[in-house]
PDB file of C-alpha atoms and ligand atoms in Angstrom:
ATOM      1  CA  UNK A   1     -21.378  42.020 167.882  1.00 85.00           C
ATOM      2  CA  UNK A   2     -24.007  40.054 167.514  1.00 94.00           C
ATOM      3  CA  UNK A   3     -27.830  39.981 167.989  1.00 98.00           C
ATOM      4  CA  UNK A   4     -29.291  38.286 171.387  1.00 98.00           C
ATOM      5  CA  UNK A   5     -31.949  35.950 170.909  1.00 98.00           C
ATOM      6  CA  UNK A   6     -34.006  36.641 173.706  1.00 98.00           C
ATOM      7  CA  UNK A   7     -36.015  33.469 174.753  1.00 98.00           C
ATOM      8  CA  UNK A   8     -37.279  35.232 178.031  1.00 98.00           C
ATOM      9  CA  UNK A   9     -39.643  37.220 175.648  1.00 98.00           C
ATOM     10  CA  UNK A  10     -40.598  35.087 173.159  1.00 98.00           C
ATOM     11  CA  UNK A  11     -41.541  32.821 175.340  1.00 98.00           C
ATOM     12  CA  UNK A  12     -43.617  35.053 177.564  1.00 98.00           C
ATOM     13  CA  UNK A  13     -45.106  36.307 174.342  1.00 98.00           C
ATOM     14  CA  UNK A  14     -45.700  32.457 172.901  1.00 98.00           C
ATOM     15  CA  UNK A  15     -47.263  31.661 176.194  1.00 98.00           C
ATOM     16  CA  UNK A  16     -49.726  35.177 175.895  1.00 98.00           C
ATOM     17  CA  UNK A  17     -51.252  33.045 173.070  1.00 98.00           C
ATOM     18  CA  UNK A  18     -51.470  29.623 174.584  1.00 98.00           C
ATOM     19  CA  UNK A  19     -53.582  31.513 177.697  1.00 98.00           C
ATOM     20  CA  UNK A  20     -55.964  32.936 175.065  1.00 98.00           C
ATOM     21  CA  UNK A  21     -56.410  29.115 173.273  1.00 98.00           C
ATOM     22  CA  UNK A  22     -56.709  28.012 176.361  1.00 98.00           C
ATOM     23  CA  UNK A  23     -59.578  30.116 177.624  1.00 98.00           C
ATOM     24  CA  UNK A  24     -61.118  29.733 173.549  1.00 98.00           C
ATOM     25  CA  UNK A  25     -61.372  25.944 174.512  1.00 98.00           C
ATOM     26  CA  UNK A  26     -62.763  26.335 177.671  1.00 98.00           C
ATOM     27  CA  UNK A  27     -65.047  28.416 176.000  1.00 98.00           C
ATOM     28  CA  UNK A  28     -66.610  26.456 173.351  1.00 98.00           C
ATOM     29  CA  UNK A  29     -65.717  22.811 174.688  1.00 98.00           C
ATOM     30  CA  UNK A  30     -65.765  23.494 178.089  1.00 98.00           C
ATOM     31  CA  UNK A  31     -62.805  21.891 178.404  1.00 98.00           C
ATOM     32  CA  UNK A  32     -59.508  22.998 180.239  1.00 98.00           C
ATOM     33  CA  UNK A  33     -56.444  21.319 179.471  1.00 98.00           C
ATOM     34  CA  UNK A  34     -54.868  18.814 182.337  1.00 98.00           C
ATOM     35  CA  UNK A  35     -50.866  18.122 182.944  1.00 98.00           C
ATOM     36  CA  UNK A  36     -49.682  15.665 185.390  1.00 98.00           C
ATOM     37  CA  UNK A  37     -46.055  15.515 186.747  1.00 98.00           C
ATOM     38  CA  UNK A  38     -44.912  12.488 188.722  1.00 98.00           C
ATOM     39  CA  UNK A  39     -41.583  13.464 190.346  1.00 98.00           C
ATOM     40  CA  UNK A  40     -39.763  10.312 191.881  1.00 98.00           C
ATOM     41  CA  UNK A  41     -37.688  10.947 194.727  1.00 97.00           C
ATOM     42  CA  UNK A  42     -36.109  14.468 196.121  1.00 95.00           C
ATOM     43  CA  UNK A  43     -33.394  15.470 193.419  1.00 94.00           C
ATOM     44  CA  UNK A  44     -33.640  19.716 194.066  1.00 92.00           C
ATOM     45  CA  UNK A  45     -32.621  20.014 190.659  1.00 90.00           C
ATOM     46  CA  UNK A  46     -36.212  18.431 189.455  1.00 94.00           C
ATOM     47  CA  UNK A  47     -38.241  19.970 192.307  1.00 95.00           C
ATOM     48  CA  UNK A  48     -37.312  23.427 190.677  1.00 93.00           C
ATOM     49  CA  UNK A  49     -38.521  22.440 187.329  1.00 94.00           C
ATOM     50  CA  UNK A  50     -40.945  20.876 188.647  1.00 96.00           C
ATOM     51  CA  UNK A  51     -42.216  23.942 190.731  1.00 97.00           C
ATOM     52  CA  UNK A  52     -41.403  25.847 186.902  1.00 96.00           C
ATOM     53  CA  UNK A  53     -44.191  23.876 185.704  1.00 97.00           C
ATOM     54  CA  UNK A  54     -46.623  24.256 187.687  1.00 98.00           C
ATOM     55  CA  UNK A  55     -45.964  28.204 187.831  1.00 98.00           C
ATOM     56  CA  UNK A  56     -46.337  28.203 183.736  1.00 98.00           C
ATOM     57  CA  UNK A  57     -49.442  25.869 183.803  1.00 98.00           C
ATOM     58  CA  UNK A  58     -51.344  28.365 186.135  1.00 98.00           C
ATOM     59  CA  UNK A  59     -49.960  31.441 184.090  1.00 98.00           C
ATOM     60  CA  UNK A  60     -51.897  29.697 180.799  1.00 98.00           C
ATOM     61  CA  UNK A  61     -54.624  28.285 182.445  1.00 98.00           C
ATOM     62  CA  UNK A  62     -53.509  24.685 182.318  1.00 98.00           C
ATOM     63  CA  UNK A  63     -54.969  22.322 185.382  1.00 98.00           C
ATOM     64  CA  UNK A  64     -51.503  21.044 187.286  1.00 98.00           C
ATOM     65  CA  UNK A  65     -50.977  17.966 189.727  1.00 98.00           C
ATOM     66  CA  UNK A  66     -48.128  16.660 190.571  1.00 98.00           C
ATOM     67  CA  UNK A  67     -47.733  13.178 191.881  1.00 98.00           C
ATOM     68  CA  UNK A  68     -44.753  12.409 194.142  1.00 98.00           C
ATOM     69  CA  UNK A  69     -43.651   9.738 194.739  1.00 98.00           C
ATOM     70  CA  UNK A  70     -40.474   8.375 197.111  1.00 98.00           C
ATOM     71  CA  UNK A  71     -36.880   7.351 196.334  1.00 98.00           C
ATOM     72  CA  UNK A  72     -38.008   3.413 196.781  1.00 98.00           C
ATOM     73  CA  UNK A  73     -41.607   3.599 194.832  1.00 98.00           C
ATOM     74  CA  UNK A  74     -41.560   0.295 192.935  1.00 98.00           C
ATOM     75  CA  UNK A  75     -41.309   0.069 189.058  1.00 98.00           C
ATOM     76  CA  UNK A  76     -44.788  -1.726 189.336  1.00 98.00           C
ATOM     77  CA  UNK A  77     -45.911   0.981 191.274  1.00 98.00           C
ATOM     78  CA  UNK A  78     -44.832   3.622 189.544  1.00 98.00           C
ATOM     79  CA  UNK A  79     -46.293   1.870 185.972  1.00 98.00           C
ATOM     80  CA  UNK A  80     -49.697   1.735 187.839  1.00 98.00           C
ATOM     81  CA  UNK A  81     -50.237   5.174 188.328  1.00 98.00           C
ATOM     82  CA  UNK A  82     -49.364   5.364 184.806  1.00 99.00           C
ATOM     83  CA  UNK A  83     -51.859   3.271 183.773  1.00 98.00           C
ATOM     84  CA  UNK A  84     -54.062   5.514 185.499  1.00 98.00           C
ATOM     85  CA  UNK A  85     -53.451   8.423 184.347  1.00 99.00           C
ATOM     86  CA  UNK A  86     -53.740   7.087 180.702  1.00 98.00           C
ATOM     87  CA  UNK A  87     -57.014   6.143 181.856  1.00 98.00           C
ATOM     88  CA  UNK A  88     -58.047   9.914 183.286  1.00 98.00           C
ATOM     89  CA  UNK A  89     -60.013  11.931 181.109  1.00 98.00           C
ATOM     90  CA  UNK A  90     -59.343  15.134 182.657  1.00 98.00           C
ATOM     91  CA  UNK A  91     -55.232  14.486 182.181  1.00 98.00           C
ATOM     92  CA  UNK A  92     -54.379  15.343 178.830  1.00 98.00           C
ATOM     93  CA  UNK A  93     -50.647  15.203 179.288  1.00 99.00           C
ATOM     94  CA  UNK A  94     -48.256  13.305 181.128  1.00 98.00           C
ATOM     95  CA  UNK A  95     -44.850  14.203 182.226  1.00 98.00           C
ATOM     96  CA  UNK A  96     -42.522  11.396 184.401  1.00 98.00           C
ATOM     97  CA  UNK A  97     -39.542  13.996 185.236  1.00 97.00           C
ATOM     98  CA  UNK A  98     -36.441  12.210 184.453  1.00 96.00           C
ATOM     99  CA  UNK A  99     -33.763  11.014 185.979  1.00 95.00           C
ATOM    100  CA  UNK A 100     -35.166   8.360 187.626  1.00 97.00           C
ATOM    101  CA  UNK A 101     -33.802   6.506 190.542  1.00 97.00           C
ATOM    102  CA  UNK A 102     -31.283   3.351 188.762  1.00 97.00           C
ATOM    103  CA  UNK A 103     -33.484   0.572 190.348  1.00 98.00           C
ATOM    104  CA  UNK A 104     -36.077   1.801 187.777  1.00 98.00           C
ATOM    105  CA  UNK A 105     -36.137   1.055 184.144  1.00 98.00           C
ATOM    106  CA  UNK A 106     -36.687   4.431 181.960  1.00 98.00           C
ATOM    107  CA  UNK A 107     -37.709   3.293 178.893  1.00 98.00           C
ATOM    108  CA  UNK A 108     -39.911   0.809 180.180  1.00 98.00           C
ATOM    109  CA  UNK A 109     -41.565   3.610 181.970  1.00 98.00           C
ATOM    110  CA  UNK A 110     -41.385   6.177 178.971  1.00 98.00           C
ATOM    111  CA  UNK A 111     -43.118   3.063 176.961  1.00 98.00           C
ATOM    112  CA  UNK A 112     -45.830   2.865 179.438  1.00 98.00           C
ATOM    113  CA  UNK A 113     -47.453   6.610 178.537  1.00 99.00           C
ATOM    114  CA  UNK A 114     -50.253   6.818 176.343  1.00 98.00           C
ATOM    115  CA  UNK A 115     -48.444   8.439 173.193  1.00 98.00           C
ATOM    116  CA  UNK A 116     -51.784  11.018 172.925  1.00 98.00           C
ATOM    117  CA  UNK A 117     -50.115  12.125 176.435  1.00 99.00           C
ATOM    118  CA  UNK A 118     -46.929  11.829 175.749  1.00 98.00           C
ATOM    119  CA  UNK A 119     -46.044  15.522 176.099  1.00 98.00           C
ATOM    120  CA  UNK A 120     -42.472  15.144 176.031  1.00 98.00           C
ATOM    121  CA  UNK A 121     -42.428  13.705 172.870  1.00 98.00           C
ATOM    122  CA  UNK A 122     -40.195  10.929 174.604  1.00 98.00           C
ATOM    123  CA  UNK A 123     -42.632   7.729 173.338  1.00 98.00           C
ATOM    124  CA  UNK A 124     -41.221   5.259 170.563  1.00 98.00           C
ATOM    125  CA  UNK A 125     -44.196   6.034 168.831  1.00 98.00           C
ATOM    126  CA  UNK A 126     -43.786  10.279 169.297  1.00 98.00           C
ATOM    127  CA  UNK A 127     -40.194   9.741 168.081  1.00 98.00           C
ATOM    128  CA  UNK A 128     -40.672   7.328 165.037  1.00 98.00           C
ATOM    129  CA  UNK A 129     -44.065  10.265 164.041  1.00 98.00           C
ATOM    130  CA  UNK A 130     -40.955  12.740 164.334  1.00 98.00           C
ATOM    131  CA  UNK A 131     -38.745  10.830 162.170  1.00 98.00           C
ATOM    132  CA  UNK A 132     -40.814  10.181 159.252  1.00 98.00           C
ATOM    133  CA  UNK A 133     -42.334  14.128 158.947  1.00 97.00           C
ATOM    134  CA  UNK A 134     -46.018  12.978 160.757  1.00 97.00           C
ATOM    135  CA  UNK A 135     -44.799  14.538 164.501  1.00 97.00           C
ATOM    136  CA  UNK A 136     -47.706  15.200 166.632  1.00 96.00           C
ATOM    137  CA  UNK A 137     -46.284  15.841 170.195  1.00 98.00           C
ATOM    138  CA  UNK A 138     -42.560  16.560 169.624  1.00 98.00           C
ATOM    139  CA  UNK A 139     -39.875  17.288 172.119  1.00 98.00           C
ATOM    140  CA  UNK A 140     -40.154  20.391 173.838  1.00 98.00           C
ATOM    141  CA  UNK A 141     -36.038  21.623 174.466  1.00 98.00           C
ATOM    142  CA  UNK A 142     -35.645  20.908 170.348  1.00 98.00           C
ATOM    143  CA  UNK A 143     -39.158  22.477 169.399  1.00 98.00           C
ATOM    144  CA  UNK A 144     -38.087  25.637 171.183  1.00 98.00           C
ATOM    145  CA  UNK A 145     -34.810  25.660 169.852  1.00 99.00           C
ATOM    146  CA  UNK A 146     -36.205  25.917 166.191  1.00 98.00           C
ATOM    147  CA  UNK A 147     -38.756  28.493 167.167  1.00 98.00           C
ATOM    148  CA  UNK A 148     -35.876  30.753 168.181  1.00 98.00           C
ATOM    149  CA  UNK A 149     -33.637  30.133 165.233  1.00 98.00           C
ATOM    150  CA  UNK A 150     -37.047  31.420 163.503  1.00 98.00           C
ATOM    151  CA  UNK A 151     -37.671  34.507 165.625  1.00 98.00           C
ATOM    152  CA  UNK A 152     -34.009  35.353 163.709  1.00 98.00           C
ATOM    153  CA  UNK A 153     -35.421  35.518 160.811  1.00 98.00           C
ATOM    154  CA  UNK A 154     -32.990  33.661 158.964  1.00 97.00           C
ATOM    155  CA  UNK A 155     -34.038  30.500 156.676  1.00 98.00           C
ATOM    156  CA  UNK A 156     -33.307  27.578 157.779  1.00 98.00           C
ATOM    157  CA  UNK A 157     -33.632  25.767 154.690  1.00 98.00           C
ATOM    158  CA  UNK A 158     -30.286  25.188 152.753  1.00 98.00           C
ATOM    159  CA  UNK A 159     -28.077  26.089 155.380  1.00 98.00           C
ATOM    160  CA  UNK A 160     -25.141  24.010 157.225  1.00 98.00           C
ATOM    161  CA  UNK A 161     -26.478  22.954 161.005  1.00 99.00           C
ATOM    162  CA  UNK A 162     -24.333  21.289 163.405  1.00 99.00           C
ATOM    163  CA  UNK A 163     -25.649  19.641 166.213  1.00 99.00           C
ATOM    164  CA  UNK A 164     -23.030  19.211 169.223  1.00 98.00           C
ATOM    165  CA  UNK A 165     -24.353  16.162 170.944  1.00 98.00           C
ATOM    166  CA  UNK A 166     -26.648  12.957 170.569  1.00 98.00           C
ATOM    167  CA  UNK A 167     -29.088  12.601 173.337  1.00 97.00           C
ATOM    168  CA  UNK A 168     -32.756  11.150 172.687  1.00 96.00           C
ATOM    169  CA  UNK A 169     -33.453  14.676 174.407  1.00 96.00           C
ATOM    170  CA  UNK A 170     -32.528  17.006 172.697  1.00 98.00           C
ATOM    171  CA  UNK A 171     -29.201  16.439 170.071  1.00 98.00           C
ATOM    172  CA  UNK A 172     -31.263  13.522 167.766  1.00 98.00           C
ATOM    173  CA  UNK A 173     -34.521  15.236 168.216  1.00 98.00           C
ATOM    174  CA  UNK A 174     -33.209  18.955 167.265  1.00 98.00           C
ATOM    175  CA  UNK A 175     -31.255  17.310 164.069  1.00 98.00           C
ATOM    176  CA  UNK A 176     -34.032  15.554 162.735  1.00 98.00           C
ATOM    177  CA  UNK A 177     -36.357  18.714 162.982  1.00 98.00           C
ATOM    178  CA  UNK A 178     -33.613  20.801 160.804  1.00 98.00           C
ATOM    179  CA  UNK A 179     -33.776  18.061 158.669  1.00 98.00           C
ATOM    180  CA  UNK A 180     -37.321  18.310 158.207  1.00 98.00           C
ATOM    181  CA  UNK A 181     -36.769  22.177 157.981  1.00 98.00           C
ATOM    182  CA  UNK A 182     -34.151  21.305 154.384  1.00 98.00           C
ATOM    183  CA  UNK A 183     -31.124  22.312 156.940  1.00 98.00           C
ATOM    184  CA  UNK A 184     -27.967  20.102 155.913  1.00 99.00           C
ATOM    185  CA  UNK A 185     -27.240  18.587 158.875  1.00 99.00           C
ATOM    186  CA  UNK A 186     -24.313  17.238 160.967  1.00 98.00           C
ATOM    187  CA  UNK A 187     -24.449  15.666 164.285  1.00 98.00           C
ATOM    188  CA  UNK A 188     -21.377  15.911 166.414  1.00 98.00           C
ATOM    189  CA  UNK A 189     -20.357  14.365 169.697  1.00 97.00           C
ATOM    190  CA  UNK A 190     -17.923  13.407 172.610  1.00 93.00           C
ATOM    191  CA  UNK A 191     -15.773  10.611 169.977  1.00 97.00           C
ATOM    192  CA  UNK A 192     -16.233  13.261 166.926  1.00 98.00           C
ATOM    193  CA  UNK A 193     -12.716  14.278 165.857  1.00 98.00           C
ATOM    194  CA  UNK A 194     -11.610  17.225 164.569  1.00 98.00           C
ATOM    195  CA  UNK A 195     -14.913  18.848 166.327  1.00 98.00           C
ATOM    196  CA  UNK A 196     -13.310  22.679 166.074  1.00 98.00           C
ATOM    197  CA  UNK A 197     -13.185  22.215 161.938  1.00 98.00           C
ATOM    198  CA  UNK A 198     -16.825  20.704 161.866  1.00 98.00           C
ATOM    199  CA  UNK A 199     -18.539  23.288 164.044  1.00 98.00           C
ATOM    200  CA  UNK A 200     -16.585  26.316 162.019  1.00 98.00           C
ATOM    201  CA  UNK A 201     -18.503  25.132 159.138  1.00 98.00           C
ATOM    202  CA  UNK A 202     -22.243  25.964 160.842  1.00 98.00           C
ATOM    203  CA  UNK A 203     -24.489  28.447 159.677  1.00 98.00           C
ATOM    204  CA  UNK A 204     -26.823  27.434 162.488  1.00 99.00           C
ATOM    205  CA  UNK A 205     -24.338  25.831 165.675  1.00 99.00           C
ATOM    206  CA  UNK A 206     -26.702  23.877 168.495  1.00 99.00           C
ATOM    207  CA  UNK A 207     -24.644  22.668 171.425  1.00 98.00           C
ATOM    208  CA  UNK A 208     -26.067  20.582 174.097  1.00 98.00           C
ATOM    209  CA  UNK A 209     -23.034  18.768 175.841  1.00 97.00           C
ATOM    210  CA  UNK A 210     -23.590  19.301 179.198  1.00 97.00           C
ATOM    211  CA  UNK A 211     -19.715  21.229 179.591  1.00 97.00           C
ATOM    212  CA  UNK A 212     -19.968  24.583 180.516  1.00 98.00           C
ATOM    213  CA  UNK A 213     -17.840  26.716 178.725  1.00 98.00           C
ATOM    214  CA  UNK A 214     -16.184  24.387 176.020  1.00 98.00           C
ATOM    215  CA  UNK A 215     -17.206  25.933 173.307  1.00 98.00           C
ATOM    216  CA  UNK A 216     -15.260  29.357 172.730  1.00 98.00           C
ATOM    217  CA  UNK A 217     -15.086  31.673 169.482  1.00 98.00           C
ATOM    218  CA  UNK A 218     -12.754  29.401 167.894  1.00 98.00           C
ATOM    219  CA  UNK A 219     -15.452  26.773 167.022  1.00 98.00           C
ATOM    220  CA  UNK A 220     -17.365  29.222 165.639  1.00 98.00           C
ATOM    221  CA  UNK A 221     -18.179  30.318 161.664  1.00 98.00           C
ATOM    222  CA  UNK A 222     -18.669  34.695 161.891  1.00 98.00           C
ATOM    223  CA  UNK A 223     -22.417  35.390 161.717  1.00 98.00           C
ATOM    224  CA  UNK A 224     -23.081  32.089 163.095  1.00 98.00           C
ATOM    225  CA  UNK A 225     -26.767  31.152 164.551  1.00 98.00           C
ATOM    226  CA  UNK A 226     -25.560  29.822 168.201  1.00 98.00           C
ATOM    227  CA  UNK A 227     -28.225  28.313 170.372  1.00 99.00           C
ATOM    228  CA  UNK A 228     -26.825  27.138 173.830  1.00 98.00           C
ATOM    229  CA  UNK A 229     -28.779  24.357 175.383  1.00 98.00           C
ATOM    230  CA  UNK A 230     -26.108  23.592 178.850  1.00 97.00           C
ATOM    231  CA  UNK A 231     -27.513  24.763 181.672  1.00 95.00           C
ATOM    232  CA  UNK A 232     -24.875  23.355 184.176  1.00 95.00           C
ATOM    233  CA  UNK A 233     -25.117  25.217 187.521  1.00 93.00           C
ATOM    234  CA  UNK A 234     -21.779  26.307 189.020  1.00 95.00           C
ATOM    235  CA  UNK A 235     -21.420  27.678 192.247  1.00 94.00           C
ATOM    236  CA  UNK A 236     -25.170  28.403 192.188  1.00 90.00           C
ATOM    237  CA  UNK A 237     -25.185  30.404 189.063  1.00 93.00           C
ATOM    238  CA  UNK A 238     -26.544  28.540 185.754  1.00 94.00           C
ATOM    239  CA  UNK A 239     -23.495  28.141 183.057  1.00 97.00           C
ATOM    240  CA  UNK A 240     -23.946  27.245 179.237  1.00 98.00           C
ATOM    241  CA  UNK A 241     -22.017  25.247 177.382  1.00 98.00           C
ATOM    242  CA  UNK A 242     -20.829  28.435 175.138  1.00 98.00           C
ATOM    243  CA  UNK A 243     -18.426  31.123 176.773  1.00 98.00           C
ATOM    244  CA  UNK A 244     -20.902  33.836 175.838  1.00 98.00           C
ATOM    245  CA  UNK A 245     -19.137  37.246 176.394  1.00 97.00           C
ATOM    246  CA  UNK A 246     -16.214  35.905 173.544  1.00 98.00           C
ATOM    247  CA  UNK A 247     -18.894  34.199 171.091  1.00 98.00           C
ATOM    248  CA  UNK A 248     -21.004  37.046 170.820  1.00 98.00           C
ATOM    249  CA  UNK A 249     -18.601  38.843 169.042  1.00 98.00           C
ATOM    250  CA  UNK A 250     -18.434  36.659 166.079  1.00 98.00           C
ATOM    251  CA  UNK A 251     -21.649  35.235 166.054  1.00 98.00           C
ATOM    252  CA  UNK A 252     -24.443  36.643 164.041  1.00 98.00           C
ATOM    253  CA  UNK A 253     -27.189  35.664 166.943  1.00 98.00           C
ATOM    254  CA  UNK A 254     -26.358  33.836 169.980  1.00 98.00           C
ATOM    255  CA  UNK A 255     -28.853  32.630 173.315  1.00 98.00           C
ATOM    256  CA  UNK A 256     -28.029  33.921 176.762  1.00 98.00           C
ATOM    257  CA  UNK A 257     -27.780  31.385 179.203  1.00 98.00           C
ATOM    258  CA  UNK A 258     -30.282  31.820 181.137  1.00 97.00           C
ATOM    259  CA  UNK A 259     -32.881  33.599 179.413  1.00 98.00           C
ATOM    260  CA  UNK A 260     -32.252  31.651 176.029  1.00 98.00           C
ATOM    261  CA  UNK A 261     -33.573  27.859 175.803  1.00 98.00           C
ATOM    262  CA  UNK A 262     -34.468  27.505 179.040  1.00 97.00           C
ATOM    263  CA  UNK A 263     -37.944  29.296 179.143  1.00 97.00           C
ATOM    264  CA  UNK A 264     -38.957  28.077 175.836  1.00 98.00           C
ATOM    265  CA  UNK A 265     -38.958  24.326 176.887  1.00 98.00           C
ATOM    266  CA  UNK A 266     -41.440  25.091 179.462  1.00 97.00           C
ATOM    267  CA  UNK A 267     -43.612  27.193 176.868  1.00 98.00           C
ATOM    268  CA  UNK A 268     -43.353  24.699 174.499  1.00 98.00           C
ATOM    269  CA  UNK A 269     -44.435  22.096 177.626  1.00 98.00           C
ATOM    270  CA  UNK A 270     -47.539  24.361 177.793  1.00 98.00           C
ATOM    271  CA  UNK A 271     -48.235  24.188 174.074  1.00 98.00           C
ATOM    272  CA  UNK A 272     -47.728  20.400 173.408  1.00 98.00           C
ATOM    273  CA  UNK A 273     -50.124  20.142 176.416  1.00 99.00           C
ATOM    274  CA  UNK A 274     -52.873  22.383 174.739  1.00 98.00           C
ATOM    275  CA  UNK A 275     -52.274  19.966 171.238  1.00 98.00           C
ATOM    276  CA  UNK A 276     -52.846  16.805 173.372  1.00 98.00           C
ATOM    277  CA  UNK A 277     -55.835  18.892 174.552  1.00 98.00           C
ATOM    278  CA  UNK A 278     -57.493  19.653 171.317  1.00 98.00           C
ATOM    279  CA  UNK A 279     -56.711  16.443 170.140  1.00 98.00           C
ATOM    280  CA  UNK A 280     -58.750  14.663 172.413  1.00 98.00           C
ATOM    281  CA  UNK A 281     -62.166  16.204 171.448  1.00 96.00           C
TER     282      UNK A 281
HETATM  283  N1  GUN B 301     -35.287  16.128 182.891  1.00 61.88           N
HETATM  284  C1  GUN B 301     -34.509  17.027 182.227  1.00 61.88           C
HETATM  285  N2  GUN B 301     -35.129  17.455 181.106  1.00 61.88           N
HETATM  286  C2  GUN B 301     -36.314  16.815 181.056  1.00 61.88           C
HETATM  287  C3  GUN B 301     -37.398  16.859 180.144  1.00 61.88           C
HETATM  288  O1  GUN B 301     -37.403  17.554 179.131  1.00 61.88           O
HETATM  289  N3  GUN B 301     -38.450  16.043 180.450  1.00 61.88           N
HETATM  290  C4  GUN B 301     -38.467  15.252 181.534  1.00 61.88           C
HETATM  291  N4  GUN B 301     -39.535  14.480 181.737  1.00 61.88           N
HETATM  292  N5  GUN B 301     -37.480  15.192 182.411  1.00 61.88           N
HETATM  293  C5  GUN B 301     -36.409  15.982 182.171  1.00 61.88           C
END
């Protein structure tokens, strides 16, 4: 049986320390850190993690606004407010919550955030800082994901990772950073064959597909790290892309879904915000 990795806690206990940061640089710079969210349109999915945000920003002590904008906003419109936030001192980060209707252009819009907001990490210039070791504002799912295969205990350096999946998210992001962290690493995804006899071999198995339940105990090496990043929602209940109850039995540490991933990308949210923070002094 294995251990739970309980990202509930950490997180609650990560975001303990951002509140006391938080109130330090008030303190002594009389400065309080400044998130805005633009939300485009009325997807509920991104109203509730929108309405997340705003619940963890006043639990740290973080200034919230959220812009919203409708369905039909223009591009140019939507660039401009941009623009204006880059321009606001008292907005440290900036978060466009994605997806965005199709008659808008992502990456031009991801493009048009200052990098020093970027808190996402989502900029060409946050991801190229990732990719050659200099990361500033990184990613939040991936950056949480590594703090929990920390809170294990286990290294990370030497060990076989496989990454199932190769979003800009979270799959390239998450690989890269076990890179960094000496993990050998593999990066599977829908076209990989064989994908059973790949994932067997991970020490540390991420899976962010987006299909809840594929991954049984089958795919996975005994004593296996397993971090589940799905969050599909199924009948109204939130479903991973790991069938949990079987896994946990061979796995060495596994995430809940919820409870795992989930609250640590908001944390992390929360932290890059504070770094952005800081860094503009
Ligand atoms: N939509 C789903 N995940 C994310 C995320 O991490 N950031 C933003 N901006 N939108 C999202």
């Amino acid at each position: 049986m294995s251990q739970l990795i309980d990202g509930k806690t950490i997180a609650r206990q990560i975001r303990k320390s951002i509140k006391e940061d938080v109130l330090a640089l008030n303190m002594k710079h009389g400065l309080t850190p400044g998130l805005c969210v633009i939300l485009v349109g009325d997807n509920p999915a991104s109203q509730v993690y929108v309405r997340n945000k705003e619940r963890a920003c006043k639990e740290v002590g973080i200034h919230s606004s959220v812009i919203h904008m409708s369905e039909r906003v223009t591009e140019k419109e939507l660039l401009e407010t941009i623009e204006r936030l880059n321009q606001d001192d008292t907005i440290h980060g900036i978060l466009v919550q994605l997806p965005l209707p199709d008659h808008i252009n992502e990456d031009s819009v991801i493009n048009a955030i200052s990098a020093a907001k970027d808190v996402d990490g989502f900029h060409p210039i946050n991801c190229g800082m990732l990719m050659t070791g200099q990361a500033q504002l990184e990613p939040c799912t991936p950056k949480g994901i590594i703090r929990l295969i920390e809170e294990t205990g286990e290294d990370i350096a030497g060990k076989q990772a496989v990454v199932i999946g190769r979003s800009n998210i979270v799959g390239k992001p998450v690989a890269l950073m076990l890179l960094q962290k000496h993990a050998t690493v593999t990066i599977a995804h829908s076209r990989t064959k064989n994908l059973d006899k790949i994932a067997q071999s991970a020490d540390i198995l991420v899976v962010a597909i987006g299909k809840p339940g594929f991954i049984d105990s089958s795919f996975v090496k005994k004593g296996a790290v397993v971090i589940d990043v799905g969050t599909t929602r199924v009948n109204g209940s939130l479903k991973g892309d790991v069938i949990f109850e079987e896994v946990r039995e061979k796995a060495g540490y596994i995430t809940p879904v919820p409870g795992g991933v989930g609250p640590m990308t908001i944390t992390m949210l929360m932290e890059n915000t504070l770094i952005a923070a800081k860094r503009s002094l």
